[in-house]
Steps between C-alpha positions, in 0.01 A plus 500: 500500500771633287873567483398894541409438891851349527672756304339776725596323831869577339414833428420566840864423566783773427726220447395361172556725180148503275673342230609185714171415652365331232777309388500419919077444562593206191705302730184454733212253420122541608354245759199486683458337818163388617366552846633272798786386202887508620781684365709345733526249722745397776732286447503651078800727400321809428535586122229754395552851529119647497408842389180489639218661341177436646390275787664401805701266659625348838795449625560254765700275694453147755576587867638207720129399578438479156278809510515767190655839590437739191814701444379699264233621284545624064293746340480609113798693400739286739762270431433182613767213587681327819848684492692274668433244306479644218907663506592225704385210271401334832133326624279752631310478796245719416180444275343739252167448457221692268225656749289595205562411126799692380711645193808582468813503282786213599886468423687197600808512749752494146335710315522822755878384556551560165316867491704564836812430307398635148356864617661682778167687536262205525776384757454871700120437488558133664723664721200796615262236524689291738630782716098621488434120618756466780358836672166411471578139687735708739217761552271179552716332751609800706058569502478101660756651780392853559103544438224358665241255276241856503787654325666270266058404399448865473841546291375199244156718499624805351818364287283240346154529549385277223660208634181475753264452148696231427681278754311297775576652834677179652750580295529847588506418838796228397661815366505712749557241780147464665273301566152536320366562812701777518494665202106493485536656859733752349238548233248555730696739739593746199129455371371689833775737489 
């Protein structure tokens, strides 16, 4: 894994002027994360800011029964990292967790400050990502209130159809706020379809 794979998820970004991107992808460190391994856990202040670049990882939070609800699933080429407590410097209640063994390239909570207050056009790409962020969760929640489970499954199924390969289907099911039983009736529904 190289700095080039960073440098081109910048490139992909109109924000970031070709001769910054370097000096920008040298701020970030590489990490790997083995499989079932945490990048966060609740009751941690979240402090890595993931560029994800292969693998996958789980997001996921305690209900009052103490069961996991998975709020969220990453896939290569997205940022990874618990927002809240990230900006907020406050304990998150979410867990990240590695589904399969992952890479990716991590800046601490200081070190992006410092970009966001050094280069006005790192700070516009933080701002674009966020913005891309809140619509996606806003899109997500509105789905929970508005589409049946068939629809938000068959959704997931064409935005993200590698996520099947690679994440057990209870926590699928977590995500889109099923049962198992459910979801593999869902499964089999759209199967005879």
């Amino acid at each position: 894994m190289s700095k080039e794979k960073l440098i081109d998820f910048f490139r992909n970004d109109n924000h970031i002027s070709p001769f910054t991107r370097p000096d920008i992808a040298e701020q970030f460190k590489k990490i790997t994360i083995p499989k079932n391994q945490f990048l966060l856990t609740e009751g941690k202040i979240s402090d890595d800011y993931l560029l994800l670049e292969k693998g996958y990882l789980r997001a996921f939070a305690h209900d009052t029964d103490g069961n996991e609800v998975t709020t969220n699933f990453y896939h290569p080429g997205r940022v990874v990292f618990e927002v809240s407590s990230f900006f907020n410097r406050t304990r998150s209640k979410e867990n990240i967790q590695a589904l399969t063994d992952c890479e990716g390239w991590s800046i601490t909570y200081e070190k992006l400050n410092n970009l966001f207050h050094t280069l006005p056009e790192f700070r516009e790409f933080g701002r674009a990502m966020l913005v891309k962020g809140f619509a996606e969760l806003k899109t997500r929640m509105l789905a929970m209130i508005t589409e049946t489970a068939e629809e938000r499954y068959e959704h997931l199924l064409k935005s993200n159809p590698e996520i099947f390969q690679h994440v057990p289907l209870k926590h699928i099911a977590s995500y889109l706020g099923i049962t198992d039983t459910s979801l593999s009736r869902i499964r089999k529904d759209l199967a005879r379809k």
